[in-house]
Amino acid sequence: MAATASTKQAERNVHIIVAAGSGSRYGGNLPKQFCQLNGRPLLMTTLERIHRHTPGWELTVVLSCDMTVEWQDMCREYGFSLPHSIVTGGPTRAHSVRNAIESLAVESCGLISVHDAARPVVSSSLIRNLLDGLNGADGVIPACQVTDSIRITAPDGSSRAVDRKLYRSVQTPQIFPAAKLSEAYRQELRPEFTDDASVMEAAGFCNLRLTAGDPHNIKVTNPGDMAVAELYLSLSDTL
């Protein structure tokens, strides 16, 4: 069942799929978002699943300049015809998202979601929870409780334990009112901006709500994660 927003929105809503990263931690000749997942590039699964859950939303994919032609070749090779626009990424994730926002006619957009291409197991229930949780806030963010013990380190190599109940592991997609996200991304972008919520906070948009994340919504980072993603996708009818 496709998710719908519970609040009145402008006609256009847009998913920005960030796929411009180098995937250096993954290794191999291709960035991870183009590596094989169930016999085709991972990015195709991410796009298809998020479109299935929100069929009325537009898709904008951010690619590095050296992967744009290769991606178009992949689409032809695999017969991938899902409509999407392509934007060239920047030197950091934040710059890539800014480029995508600047490519949109933001004044005609209601909501913008930003999603990592390397999270192919995004579920309908997660998106539905995000849309229901927005409800007038500056943004809504999926987050999971931390189950591992956590320690904070110091420059001298020492460390100390911290209370894991105070921490959450943040996921994507993150959803924001388009006008507010666009305004936030006009500020000077800093290295500590690792997600869109941090950009919003720095711009003064601090009414950011957390909603329960999905432990199956993993980010493929290492080769072993691909097998886990394939397993979760095989169970997707029950997720």
Coordinates of C-alpha atoms in Angstrom, one line a residue:
M1 CA 0.0 0.0 0.0
A2 CA 1.5 3.3 -1.0
A3 CA 2.0 5.9 1.7
T4 CA 0.3 9.3 1.6
A5 CA 0.9 12.4 3.6
S6 CA -1.7 13.2 6.4
T7 CA -1.3 17.0 5.9
K8 CA -2.2 19.2 2.9
Q9 CA 0.7 19.5 0.5
A10 CA 1.5 21.3 -2.7
E11 CA 1.0 19.2 -5.8
R12 CA 4.7 18.2 -6.3
N13 CA 6.7 16.2 -3.8
V14 CA 10.2 15.1 -4.7
H15 CA 12.6 12.4 -3.5
I16 CA 16.3 13.3 -3.9
I17 CA 18.3 10.1 -4.1
V18 CA 21.9 10.8 -3.3
A19 CA 24.1 8.5 -5.4
A20 CA 27.2 10.6 -6.1
G21 CA 29.5 9.0 -3.4
S22 CA 32.6 7.1 -4.3
G23 CA 31.9 4.2 -2.1
S24 CA 35.5 3.9 -1.1
R25 CA 34.8 1.8 2.0
Y26 CA 33.1 -0.8 -0.2
G27 CA 36.0 -1.4 -2.5
G28 CA 35.8 -2.7 -6.0
N29 CA 35.8 -0.9 -9.4
L30 CA 32.4 0.7 -9.0
P31 CA 30.8 2.7 -6.3
K32 CA 28.5 0.5 -4.2
Q33 CA 25.3 2.0 -5.5
F34 CA 26.1 0.5 -8.9
C35 CA 27.2 -2.9 -7.7
Q36 CA 25.1 -5.9 -8.3
L37 CA 22.1 -6.5 -6.0
N38 CA 19.9 -9.4 -7.1
G39 CA 21.4 -9.3 -10.6
R40 CA 21.3 -5.6 -11.4
P41 CA 22.7 -2.3 -10.0
L42 CA 21.6 -1.6 -6.4
L43 CA 20.4 1.9 -7.3
M44 CA 17.6 0.5 -9.5
T45 CA 16.2 -1.4 -6.5
T46 CA 16.3 1.7 -4.3
L47 CA 14.5 3.8 -6.9
E48 CA 11.9 1.2 -7.6
R49 CA 11.0 0.6 -4.0
I50 CA 10.8 4.2 -3.0
H51 CA 8.6 4.9 -6.1
R52 CA 6.4 1.9 -5.3
H53 CA 5.7 3.4 -1.8
T54 CA 5.1 7.0 -3.0
P55 CA 4.1 6.7 -6.7
G56 CA 3.0 10.3 -7.1
W57 CA 6.4 11.7 -6.1
E58 CA 9.1 12.8 -8.5
L59 CA 12.6 11.2 -8.5
T60 CA 15.8 13.2 -8.8
V61 CA 19.0 11.2 -8.7
V62 CA 22.3 12.9 -7.9
L63 CA 25.3 11.3 -9.7
S64 CA 29.0 12.1 -10.0
C65 CA 29.9 13.5 -13.3
D66 CA 31.9 10.5 -14.2
M67 CA 29.0 8.1 -13.6
T68 CA 26.2 9.8 -15.5
V69 CA 26.9 8.2 -18.9
E70 CA 27.6 4.9 -17.3
W71 CA 24.3 5.0 -15.4
Q72 CA 22.4 5.8 -18.6
D73 CA 24.2 2.8 -20.3
M74 CA 23.1 0.6 -17.3
C75 CA 19.5 1.8 -17.7
R76 CA 19.5 0.7 -21.3
E77 CA 21.2 -2.6 -20.6
Y78 CA 18.8 -3.6 -17.9
G79 CA 15.7 -2.0 -19.5
F80 CA 15.2 0.3 -16.5
S81 CA 12.7 2.9 -17.6
L82 CA 11.4 4.4 -14.3
P83 CA 11.3 8.2 -15.0
H84 CA 13.8 10.2 -13.0
S85 CA 15.9 13.3 -13.5
I86 CA 19.7 13.4 -13.1
V87 CA 21.7 16.1 -11.4
T88 CA 25.5 16.3 -11.1
G89 CA 26.8 16.0 -7.6
G90 CA 29.3 18.2 -5.7
P91 CA 32.4 17.6 -3.6
T92 CA 30.5 16.5 -0.6
R93 CA 27.1 15.0 0.2
A94 CA 25.8 18.4 1.3
H95 CA 26.9 20.0 -1.9
S96 CA 25.2 17.2 -3.9
V97 CA 21.9 17.8 -2.1
R98 CA 22.2 21.5 -2.7
N99 CA 22.7 20.9 -6.4
A100 CA 19.6 18.8 -6.5
I101 CA 17.5 21.4 -4.6
E102 CA 18.7 24.1 -7.0
S103 CA 17.5 22.0 -10.0
L104 CA 14.0 22.0 -8.7
A105 CA 11.3 24.7 -8.9
V106 CA 11.0 24.6 -5.1
E107 CA 8.2 27.1 -5.0
S108 CA 5.9 24.5 -6.5
C109 CA 7.1 21.7 -4.2
G110 CA 5.4 20.7 -0.9
L111 CA 7.8 18.2 0.5
I112 CA 11.4 17.0 -0.3
S113 CA 12.8 13.8 1.0
V114 CA 16.5 13.0 0.8
H115 CA 17.5 9.4 0.7
D116 CA 20.8 7.5 0.5
A117 CA 21.0 5.4 -2.7
A118 CA 22.7 2.7 -0.7
R119 CA 19.6 2.0 1.4
P120 CA 17.6 -0.3 -0.9
V121 CA 15.4 -1.9 1.7
V122 CA 13.3 1.2 2.4
S123 CA 9.8 0.1 3.4
S124 CA 6.3 1.4 3.0
S125 CA 5.7 1.5 6.7
L126 CA 8.7 3.6 7.3
I127 CA 7.7 6.2 4.8
R128 CA 4.2 6.2 6.1
N129 CA 5.4 6.8 9.6
L130 CA 7.6 9.6 8.4
L131 CA 4.8 11.4 6.6
D132 CA 2.4 10.9 9.5
G133 CA 5.0 12.2 11.9
L134 CA 5.8 15.4 10.0
N135 CA 2.6 17.2 11.0
G136 CA 3.8 20.8 10.9
A137 CA 7.4 20.2 12.1
D138 CA 10.5 21.4 10.3
G139 CA 11.4 17.9 9.4
V140 CA 11.1 14.2 10.4
I141 CA 14.0 11.8 10.8
P142 CA 14.0 8.0 11.2
A143 CA 16.2 6.8 14.0
C144 CA 16.9 3.6 15.8
Q145 CA 17.9 2.9 19.4
V146 CA 21.5 2.0 19.8
T147 CA 22.0 -1.5 21.1
D148 CA 25.8 -1.7 21.2
S149 CA 27.7 -0.2 24.1
I150 CA 29.2 3.2 23.2
R151 CA 32.4 4.9 24.3
I152 CA 33.6 8.4 23.5
T153 CA 37.3 8.8 22.6
A154 CA 39.7 11.7 23.4
P155 CA 42.7 12.8 21.3
D156 CA 45.1 11.2 23.8
G157 CA 43.6 7.8 23.0
S158 CA 41.6 7.5 26.2
S159 CA 37.9 6.8 26.2
R160 CA 34.9 6.7 28.6
A161 CA 31.5 5.0 28.5
V162 CA 28.4 7.0 27.7
D163 CA 24.8 6.2 28.3
R164 CA 23.6 4.5 25.0
K165 CA 19.9 5.3 25.9
L166 CA 20.7 9.0 25.1
Y167 CA 21.8 8.1 21.5
R168 CA 20.0 7.2 18.3
S169 CA 21.3 5.9 15.0
V170 CA 19.9 8.1 12.2
Q171 CA 18.7 6.8 8.8
T172 CA 17.2 8.1 5.6
P173 CA 14.9 9.1 4.0
Q174 CA 14.5 12.4 5.9
I175 CA 11.6 14.5 4.9
F176 CA 11.2 18.3 5.1
P177 CA 9.0 21.1 3.8
A178 CA 10.6 22.1 0.6
A179 CA 10.8 25.8 1.2
K180 CA 12.6 25.3 4.6
L181 CA 15.0 22.8 3.2
S182 CA 15.9 25.1 0.3
E183 CA 16.5 28.0 2.7
A184 CA 18.7 25.9 5.0
Y185 CA 20.9 24.8 2.1
R186 CA 21.6 28.5 1.2
Q187 CA 24.0 28.7 4.2
E188 CA 27.7 28.0 3.9
L189 CA 28.1 24.3 3.9
R190 CA 30.5 22.8 6.6
P191 CA 32.3 19.4 6.8
E192 CA 30.3 18.4 9.9
F193 CA 27.0 18.4 7.9
T194 CA 26.7 14.6 7.5
D195 CA 23.0 14.6 7.0
D196 CA 20.2 17.0 6.1
A197 CA 18.9 17.3 9.7
S198 CA 22.3 18.8 10.7
V199 CA 22.0 21.4 7.9
M200 CA 18.5 22.3 9.0
E201 CA 19.5 22.7 12.7
A202 CA 22.4 24.9 11.7
A203 CA 20.0 27.2 9.8
G204 CA 17.7 27.5 12.9
F205 CA 15.1 24.9 11.9
C206 CA 15.2 22.9 15.1
N207 CA 11.7 21.5 15.3
L208 CA 12.9 18.1 14.0
R209 CA 11.0 15.1 15.0
L210 CA 12.4 11.6 15.4
T211 CA 10.2 8.6 14.3
A212 CA 11.1 5.0 14.8
G213 CA 13.6 3.8 12.2
D214 CA 13.6 0.4 10.6
P215 CA 16.5 -2.0 11.5
H216 CA 16.1 -3.6 8.1
N217 CA 16.8 -0.3 6.4
I218 CA 20.5 -0.9 6.3
K219 CA 23.0 1.2 4.5
V220 CA 25.2 -1.0 2.2
T221 CA 28.7 0.0 3.2
N222 CA 30.7 -3.2 2.9
P223 CA 30.4 -6.2 0.6
G224 CA 28.9 -8.3 3.3
D225 CA 26.0 -5.8 3.6
M226 CA 24.9 -6.7 0.1
A227 CA 24.1 -10.3 1.1
V228 CA 22.1 -8.9 4.1
A229 CA 20.2 -6.5 1.9
E230 CA 19.3 -9.4 -0.5
L231 CA 18.0 -11.4 2.4
Y232 CA 15.9 -8.5 3.7
L233 CA 14.5 -7.9 0.2
S234 CA 13.6 -11.6 -0.1
L235 CA 11.5 -11.1 3.0
S236 CA 10.2 -7.7 1.9
D237 CA 6.5 -8.8 1.8
T238 CA 6.7 -9.4 5.5
L239 CA 8.6 -6.2 6.4

